[in-house]
C-alpha cells in the first residue's frame, strides 16, 4: 500500500531560516510542497522518509535565499494492482460504490465488479447483493459507513497541472475548466466480485 520513492528536487530556503539546521529546514519545505499532494504517475505523497544526499547550496543574484539540490526518499500511497485493502463505504451511486480509506477518498467499485447479482436501490440509494440461498434470495445492503474489503484492479492518473490559455470559446472553456476541477488526480478502481470480498460483516460467520 505504501512505497518509498526516490526523488530529487531543488529546495529554496529563505534567509530567515538560515539559523536552523539545514536538514530541518529542508524537511519542512519538502513536506510543505509534497505532503498530501498527488504526483503524476507516482501516487499520493504522505511524508518525508529520509534525505539521502545534499548537494552544494547556491545563492543567486537578486535572491537572498539558498537553493540546494536534494536527493530524498518519500513515503507514497500507491497500492499495487491485485492488492487487497479494507476501507469504508462513503456512499453509493449509479456509478458504483464509493470507498474511503480515511486519508484517501477517490476509490470506486463499478457495478460490474460487485458481487453478482447486484441491483441499485433508488429509494435507499445503496447497492444490494441479491444473495441466493436454498431458502431463496436475501438482500445484503452495502450501507454507508460499513467496512468493505476489496481488490485493487485498476488506477487512473490525470494531469491536473495548470495549462496555458486555449483558443476555445469562453462558454466551452468555462465548462471544460469546471469539468477538470471535478476530476480527481488519482483514482483507484476496486472489485469485490469474488468470495471473501465485500462487506466484512458478510463473512464474519463463514
PDB file of C-alpha atoms in Angstrom:
ATOM      1  CA  UNK A   1       0.000   0.000   0.000  1.00  0.00           C
ATOM      2  CA  UNK A   2       2.822   2.394   0.879  1.00  0.00           C
ATOM      3  CA  UNK A   3       6.086   2.565  -1.067  1.00  0.00           C
ATOM      4  CA  UNK A   4       9.335   4.504  -0.789  1.00  0.00           C
ATOM      5  CA  UNK A   5      10.020   6.633  -3.846  1.00  0.00           C
ATOM      6  CA  UNK A   6      13.393   8.206  -4.611  1.00  0.00           C
ATOM      7  CA  UNK A   7      13.029  11.835  -5.683  1.00  0.00           C
ATOM      8  CA  UNK A   8      15.215  14.823  -6.483  1.00  0.00           C
ATOM      9  CA  UNK A   9      14.260  18.467  -6.066  1.00  0.00           C
ATOM     10  CA  UNK A  10      15.867  21.865  -5.625  1.00  0.00           C
ATOM     11  CA  UNK A  11      14.734  23.352  -2.315  1.00  0.00           C
ATOM     12  CA  UNK A  12      14.688  27.093  -1.671  1.00  0.00           C
ATOM     13  CA  UNK A  13      15.416  28.127   1.927  1.00  0.00           C
ATOM     14  CA  UNK A  14      14.611  31.789   2.749  1.00  0.00           C
ATOM     15  CA  UNK A  15      17.232  33.811   4.715  1.00  0.00           C
ATOM     16  CA  UNK A  16      15.210  33.882   7.962  1.00  0.00           C
ATOM     17  CA  UNK A  17      15.585  30.090   8.150  1.00  0.00           C
ATOM     18  CA  UNK A  18      19.400  30.113   7.932  1.00  0.00           C
ATOM     19  CA  UNK A  19      19.700  29.880  11.720  1.00  0.00           C
ATOM     20  CA  UNK A  20      18.072  26.430  11.633  1.00  0.00           C
ATOM     21  CA  UNK A  21      19.820  23.180  10.779  1.00  0.00           C
ATOM     22  CA  UNK A  22      19.771  22.729   7.011  1.00  0.00           C
ATOM     23  CA  UNK A  23      18.208  19.256   7.222  1.00  0.00           C
ATOM     24  CA  UNK A  24      15.349  20.505   9.410  1.00  0.00           C
ATOM     25  CA  UNK A  25      14.610  23.453   7.126  1.00  0.00           C
ATOM     26  CA  UNK A  26      14.706  21.240   4.015  1.00  0.00           C
ATOM     27  CA  UNK A  27      12.440  18.631   5.644  1.00  0.00           C
ATOM     28  CA  UNK A  28       9.848  21.294   6.447  1.00  0.00           C
ATOM     29  CA  UNK A  29       9.957  22.766   2.934  1.00  0.00           C
ATOM     30  CA  UNK A  30       9.663  19.347   1.256  1.00  0.00           C
ATOM     31  CA  UNK A  31       6.675  18.380   3.395  1.00  0.00           C
ATOM     32  CA  UNK A  32       5.028  21.756   2.695  1.00  0.00           C
ATOM     33  CA  UNK A  33       5.463  21.155  -1.023  1.00  0.00           C
ATOM     34  CA  UNK A  34       4.603  17.453  -1.290  1.00  0.00           C
ATOM     35  CA  UNK A  35       2.622  16.171   1.713  1.00  0.00           C
ATOM     36  CA  UNK A  36      -0.981  15.265   0.814  1.00  0.00           C
ATOM     37  CA  UNK A  37      -0.322  16.021  -2.869  1.00  0.00           C
ATOM     38  CA  UNK A  38      -0.647  13.627  -5.807  1.00  0.00           C
ATOM     39  CA  UNK A  39       2.432  13.357  -8.014  1.00  0.00           C
ATOM     40  CA  UNK A  40       1.527  12.282 -11.545  1.00  0.00           C
ATOM     41  CA  UNK A  41       2.221   8.569 -12.144  1.00  0.00           C
ATOM     42  CA  UNK A  42       3.757   8.276  -8.647  1.00  0.00           C
ATOM     43  CA  UNK A  43       0.907   8.397  -6.102  1.00  0.00           C
ATOM     44  CA  UNK A  44      -0.291  10.321  -3.056  1.00  0.00           C
ATOM     45  CA  UNK A  45       2.658  11.721  -1.101  1.00  0.00           C
ATOM     46  CA  UNK A  46       2.422  11.158   2.663  1.00  0.00           C
ATOM     47  CA  UNK A  47       5.628  12.340   4.371  1.00  0.00           C
ATOM     48  CA  UNK A  48       9.396  12.557   4.004  1.00  0.00           C
ATOM     49  CA  UNK A  49      11.218   9.337   4.951  1.00  0.00           C
ATOM     50  CA  UNK A  50      14.847  10.476   4.763  1.00  0.00           C
ATOM     51  CA  UNK A  51      17.335  12.657   2.901  1.00  0.00           C
ATOM     52  CA  UNK A  52      19.970  10.603   1.091  1.00  0.00           C
ATOM     53  CA  UNK A  53      22.174  13.358  -0.361  1.00  0.00           C
ATOM     54  CA  UNK A  54      22.581  17.129  -0.175  1.00  0.00           C
ATOM     55  CA  UNK A  55      24.460  18.875  -2.954  1.00  0.00           C
ATOM     56  CA  UNK A  56      26.073  22.305  -2.664  1.00  0.00           C
ATOM     57  CA  UNK A  57      23.843  25.253  -1.798  1.00  0.00           C
ATOM     58  CA  UNK A  58      23.849  28.358  -4.015  1.00  0.00           C
ATOM     59  CA  UNK A  59      22.666  31.935  -3.545  1.00  0.00           C
ATOM     60  CA  UNK A  60      21.702  33.609  -6.814  1.00  0.00           C
ATOM     61  CA  UNK A  61      21.950  37.334  -7.577  1.00  0.00           C
ATOM     62  CA  UNK A  62      18.803  39.212  -6.604  1.00  0.00           C
ATOM     63  CA  UNK A  63      17.615  36.406  -4.322  1.00  0.00           C
ATOM     64  CA  UNK A  64      18.913  36.112  -0.763  1.00  0.00           C
ATOM     65  CA  UNK A  65      17.609  32.549  -0.348  1.00  0.00           C
ATOM     66  CA  UNK A  66      19.756  29.438  -0.678  1.00  0.00           C
ATOM     67  CA  UNK A  67      18.984  26.824  -3.326  1.00  0.00           C
ATOM     68  CA  UNK A  68      20.003  23.245  -2.575  1.00  0.00           C
ATOM     69  CA  UNK A  69      19.594  20.193  -4.793  1.00  0.00           C
ATOM     70  CA  UNK A  70      18.272  17.404  -2.544  1.00  0.00           C
ATOM     71  CA  UNK A  71      18.071  13.651  -3.106  1.00  0.00           C
ATOM     72  CA  UNK A  72      15.488  12.108  -0.790  1.00  0.00           C
ATOM     73  CA  UNK A  73      13.032   9.260  -0.254  1.00  0.00           C
ATOM     74  CA  UNK A  74       9.337   9.947   0.249  1.00  0.00           C
ATOM     75  CA  UNK A  75       6.561   7.722   1.631  1.00  0.00           C
ATOM     76  CA  UNK A  76       3.897   7.443  -1.076  1.00  0.00           C
ATOM     77  CA  UNK A  77       0.482   5.797  -1.102  1.00  0.00           C
ATOM     78  CA  UNK A  78       0.421   3.699  -4.268  1.00  0.00           C
ATOM     79  CA  UNK A  79      -1.141   0.246  -3.845  1.00  0.00           C
ATOM     80  CA  UNK A  80      -0.085  -2.374  -6.378  1.00  0.00           C
ATOM     81  CA  UNK A  81      -2.659  -3.985  -8.660  1.00  0.00           C
ATOM     82  CA  UNK A  82      -4.429  -7.003  -7.095  1.00  0.00           C
ATOM     83  CA  UNK A  83      -3.640  -5.743  -3.575  1.00  0.00           C
ATOM     84  CA  UNK A  84      -6.431  -6.344  -1.038  1.00  0.00           C
ATOM     85  CA  UNK A  85      -7.448  -3.271   1.000  1.00  0.00           C
ATOM     86  CA  UNK A  86     -10.090  -2.589   3.638  1.00  0.00           C
ATOM     87  CA  UNK A  87     -11.936   0.721   3.515  1.00  0.00           C
ATOM     88  CA  UNK A  88     -15.241   2.300   4.490  1.00  0.00           C
ATOM     89  CA  UNK A  89     -18.205   2.877   2.197  1.00  0.00           C
ATOM     90  CA  UNK A  90     -18.546   6.628   1.650  1.00  0.00           C
ATOM     91  CA  UNK A  91     -21.682   6.394  -0.459  1.00  0.00           C
ATOM     92  CA  UNK A  92     -23.355   4.704  -3.417  1.00  0.00           C
ATOM     93  CA  UNK A  93     -24.496   5.960  -6.822  1.00  0.00           C
ATOM     94  CA  UNK A  94     -25.349   4.510 -10.213  1.00  0.00           C
ATOM     95  CA  UNK A  95     -21.599   4.695 -10.972  1.00  0.00           C
ATOM     96  CA  UNK A  96     -20.912   2.177  -8.199  1.00  0.00           C
ATOM     97  CA  UNK A  97     -19.785   2.060  -4.578  1.00  0.00           C
ATOM     98  CA  UNK A  98     -17.542   4.912  -3.384  1.00  0.00           C
ATOM     99  CA  UNK A  99     -14.960   3.876  -0.795  1.00  0.00           C
ATOM    100  CA  UNK A 100     -12.714   5.862   1.565  1.00  0.00           C
ATOM    101  CA  UNK A 101      -9.548   4.840   3.393  1.00  0.00           C
ATOM    102  CA  UNK A 102      -9.800   7.844   5.717  1.00  0.00           C
ATOM    103  CA  UNK A 103      -6.894   9.705   4.124  1.00  0.00           C
ATOM    104  CA  UNK A 104      -7.821   8.835   0.509  1.00  0.00           C
ATOM    105  CA  UNK A 105     -11.363   9.016  -0.887  1.00  0.00           C
ATOM    106  CA  UNK A 106     -11.084   8.541  -4.653  1.00  0.00           C
ATOM    107  CA  UNK A 107     -11.904   4.830  -4.826  1.00  0.00           C
ATOM    108  CA  UNK A 108     -14.770   3.467  -6.927  1.00  0.00           C
ATOM    109  CA  UNK A 109     -16.116  -0.071  -7.258  1.00  0.00           C
ATOM    110  CA  UNK A 110     -18.146  -0.122 -10.519  1.00  0.00           C
ATOM    111  CA  UNK A 111     -21.419  -2.097 -10.758  1.00  0.00           C
ATOM    112  CA  UNK A 112     -19.907  -4.871 -12.896  1.00  0.00           C
ATOM    113  CA  UNK A 113     -17.276  -5.500 -10.205  1.00  0.00           C
ATOM    114  CA  UNK A 114     -19.764  -6.049  -7.364  1.00  0.00           C
ATOM    115  CA  UNK A 115     -20.902  -9.438  -6.075  1.00  0.00           C
ATOM    116  CA  UNK A 116     -23.488 -10.615  -8.608  1.00  0.00           C
ATOM    117  CA  UNK A 117     -26.422 -10.430  -8.979  1.00  0.00           C
ATOM    118  CA  UNK A 118     -26.484  -6.835  -7.728  1.00  0.00           C
ATOM    119  CA  UNK A 119     -29.082  -4.088  -8.029  1.00  0.00           C
ATOM    120  CA  UNK A 120     -29.231  -0.391  -7.136  1.00  0.00           C
ATOM    121  CA  UNK A 121     -31.970   0.555  -4.668  1.00  0.00           C
ATOM    122  CA  UNK A 122     -33.108   4.002  -5.857  1.00  0.00           C
ATOM    123  CA  UNK A 123     -35.117   4.683  -2.677  1.00  0.00           C
ATOM    124  CA  UNK A 124     -32.287   3.877  -0.260  1.00  0.00           C
ATOM    125  CA  UNK A 125     -29.507   4.966  -2.668  1.00  0.00           C
ATOM    126  CA  UNK A 126     -27.492   1.828  -1.916  1.00  0.00           C
ATOM    127  CA  UNK A 127     -26.274  -1.181  -3.872  1.00  0.00           C
ATOM    128  CA  UNK A 128     -27.721  -4.544  -2.879  1.00  0.00           C
ATOM    129  CA  UNK A 129     -26.258  -8.025  -3.357  1.00  0.00           C
ATOM    130  CA  UNK A 130     -29.122 -10.460  -4.048  1.00  0.00           C
ATOM    131  CA  UNK A 131     -27.534 -13.427  -2.291  1.00  0.00           C
ATOM    132  CA  UNK A 132     -29.031 -16.740  -3.390  1.00  0.00           C
ATOM    133  CA  UNK A 133     -29.593 -19.468  -0.782  1.00  0.00           C
ATOM    134  CA  UNK A 134     -31.661 -22.645  -0.615  1.00  0.00           C
ATOM    135  CA  UNK A 135     -34.364 -20.637   1.166  1.00  0.00           C
ATOM    136  CA  UNK A 136     -34.412 -18.007  -1.574  1.00  0.00           C
ATOM    137  CA  UNK A 137     -32.718 -14.673  -2.225  1.00  0.00           C
ATOM    138  CA  UNK A 138     -31.519 -12.458   0.638  1.00  0.00           C
ATOM    139  CA  UNK A 139     -30.838  -8.753   0.059  1.00  0.00           C
ATOM    140  CA  UNK A 140     -27.467  -7.738   1.513  1.00  0.00           C
ATOM    141  CA  UNK A 141     -27.230  -3.931   1.614  1.00  0.00           C
ATOM    142  CA  UNK A 142     -23.979  -2.005   1.149  1.00  0.00           C
ATOM    143  CA  UNK A 143     -24.746   0.775   3.617  1.00  0.00           C
ATOM    144  CA  UNK A 144     -22.709   3.934   4.110  1.00  0.00           C
ATOM    145  CA  UNK A 145     -20.159   3.589   6.916  1.00  0.00           C
ATOM    146  CA  UNK A 146     -19.775  -0.196   6.572  1.00  0.00           C
ATOM    147  CA  UNK A 147     -16.264  -1.628   6.282  1.00  0.00           C
ATOM    148  CA  UNK A 148     -15.560  -3.251   2.930  1.00  0.00           C
ATOM    149  CA  UNK A 149     -12.726  -5.457   1.688  1.00  0.00           C
ATOM    150  CA  UNK A 150     -11.844  -5.006  -1.998  1.00  0.00           C
ATOM    151  CA  UNK A 151      -9.185  -5.822  -4.563  1.00  0.00           C
ATOM    152  CA  UNK A 152      -7.418  -3.035  -6.487  1.00  0.00           C
ATOM    153  CA  UNK A 153      -7.876  -3.798 -10.198  1.00  0.00           C
ATOM    154  CA  UNK A 154      -7.024  -0.510 -11.915  1.00  0.00           C
ATOM    155  CA  UNK A 155      -5.701   3.000 -11.339  1.00  0.00           C
ATOM    156  CA  UNK A 156      -6.028   6.274 -13.205  1.00  0.00           C
ATOM    157  CA  UNK A 157      -3.780   9.321 -13.078  1.00  0.00           C
ATOM    158  CA  UNK A 158      -4.994  12.623 -14.531  1.00  0.00           C
ATOM    159  CA  UNK A 159      -2.606  15.517 -15.052  1.00  0.00           C
ATOM    160  CA  UNK A 160      -4.385  18.402 -13.303  1.00  0.00           C
ATOM    161  CA  UNK A 161      -1.498  20.860 -13.578  1.00  0.00           C
ATOM    162  CA  UNK A 162      -2.419  24.285 -14.991  1.00  0.00           C
ATOM    163  CA  UNK A 163      -2.424  24.629 -18.761  1.00  0.00           C
ATOM    164  CA  UNK A 164      -1.970  27.677 -20.949  1.00  0.00           C
ATOM    165  CA  UNK A 165      -4.876  29.685 -22.379  1.00  0.00           C
ATOM    166  CA  UNK A 166      -6.722  27.929 -25.194  1.00  0.00           C
ATOM    167  CA  UNK A 167      -8.437  29.381 -28.229  1.00  0.00           C
ATOM    168  CA  UNK A 168     -11.752  27.762 -27.267  1.00  0.00           C
ATOM    169  CA  UNK A 169     -14.918  29.828 -26.931  1.00  0.00           C
ATOM    170  CA  UNK A 170     -15.462  31.352 -23.466  1.00  0.00           C
ATOM    171  CA  UNK A 171     -18.571  29.241 -22.775  1.00  0.00           C
ATOM    172  CA  UNK A 172     -16.969  25.935 -23.755  1.00  0.00           C
ATOM    173  CA  UNK A 173     -13.677  26.727 -21.989  1.00  0.00           C
ATOM    174  CA  UNK A 174     -15.580  27.563 -18.801  1.00  0.00           C
ATOM    175  CA  UNK A 175     -17.387  24.231 -18.938  1.00  0.00           C
ATOM    176  CA  UNK A 176     -14.119  22.411 -19.588  1.00  0.00           C
ATOM    177  CA  UNK A 177     -12.477  24.120 -16.611  1.00  0.00           C
ATOM    178  CA  UNK A 178     -15.396  23.160 -14.373  1.00  0.00           C
ATOM    179  CA  UNK A 179     -15.170  19.538 -15.529  1.00  0.00           C
ATOM    180  CA  UNK A 180     -11.422  19.495 -14.920  1.00  0.00           C
ATOM    181  CA  UNK A 181     -11.891  20.797 -11.368  1.00  0.00           C
ATOM    182  CA  UNK A 182     -14.115  17.812 -10.594  1.00  0.00           C
ATOM    183  CA  UNK A 183     -11.607  15.276 -11.871  1.00  0.00           C
ATOM    184  CA  UNK A 184      -9.533  13.595  -9.197  1.00  0.00           C
ATOM    185  CA  UNK A 185      -5.800  13.465  -9.997  1.00  0.00           C
ATOM    186  CA  UNK A 186      -5.535   9.853  -8.771  1.00  0.00           C
ATOM    187  CA  UNK A 187      -8.356   7.291  -8.752  1.00  0.00           C
ATOM    188  CA  UNK A 188      -8.391   3.628  -7.773  1.00  0.00           C
ATOM    189  CA  UNK A 189     -10.843   1.108  -9.217  1.00  0.00           C
ATOM    190  CA  UNK A 190     -11.751  -1.822  -6.968  1.00  0.00           C
ATOM    191  CA  UNK A 191     -13.573  -5.130  -7.275  1.00  0.00           C
ATOM    192  CA  UNK A 192     -15.455  -7.337  -4.796  1.00  0.00           C
ATOM    193  CA  UNK A 193     -16.641  -9.969  -7.293  1.00  0.00           C
ATOM    194  CA  UNK A 194     -15.057 -12.983  -5.591  1.00  0.00           C
ATOM    195  CA  UNK A 195     -15.525 -14.960  -2.355  1.00  0.00           C
ATOM    196  CA  UNK A 196     -14.237 -13.267   0.794  1.00  0.00           C
ATOM    197  CA  UNK A 197     -14.513  -9.760  -0.658  1.00  0.00           C
ATOM    198  CA  UNK A 198     -17.220  -7.247   0.153  1.00  0.00           C
ATOM    199  CA  UNK A 199     -18.584  -6.100   3.489  1.00  0.00           C
ATOM    200  CA  UNK A 200     -16.642  -7.595   6.419  1.00  0.00           C
ATOM    201  CA  UNK A 201     -19.972  -8.409   8.121  1.00  0.00           C
ATOM    202  CA  UNK A 202     -20.878 -10.743   5.252  1.00  0.00           C
ATOM    203  CA  UNK A 203     -18.033 -13.122   6.025  1.00  0.00           C
ATOM    204  CA  UNK A 204     -17.664 -12.951   9.821  1.00  0.00           C
ATOM    205  CA  UNK A 205     -19.636 -16.144  10.370  1.00  0.00           C
ATOM    206  CA  UNK A 206     -18.090 -18.059   7.472  1.00  0.00           C
TER     207      UNK A 206
END
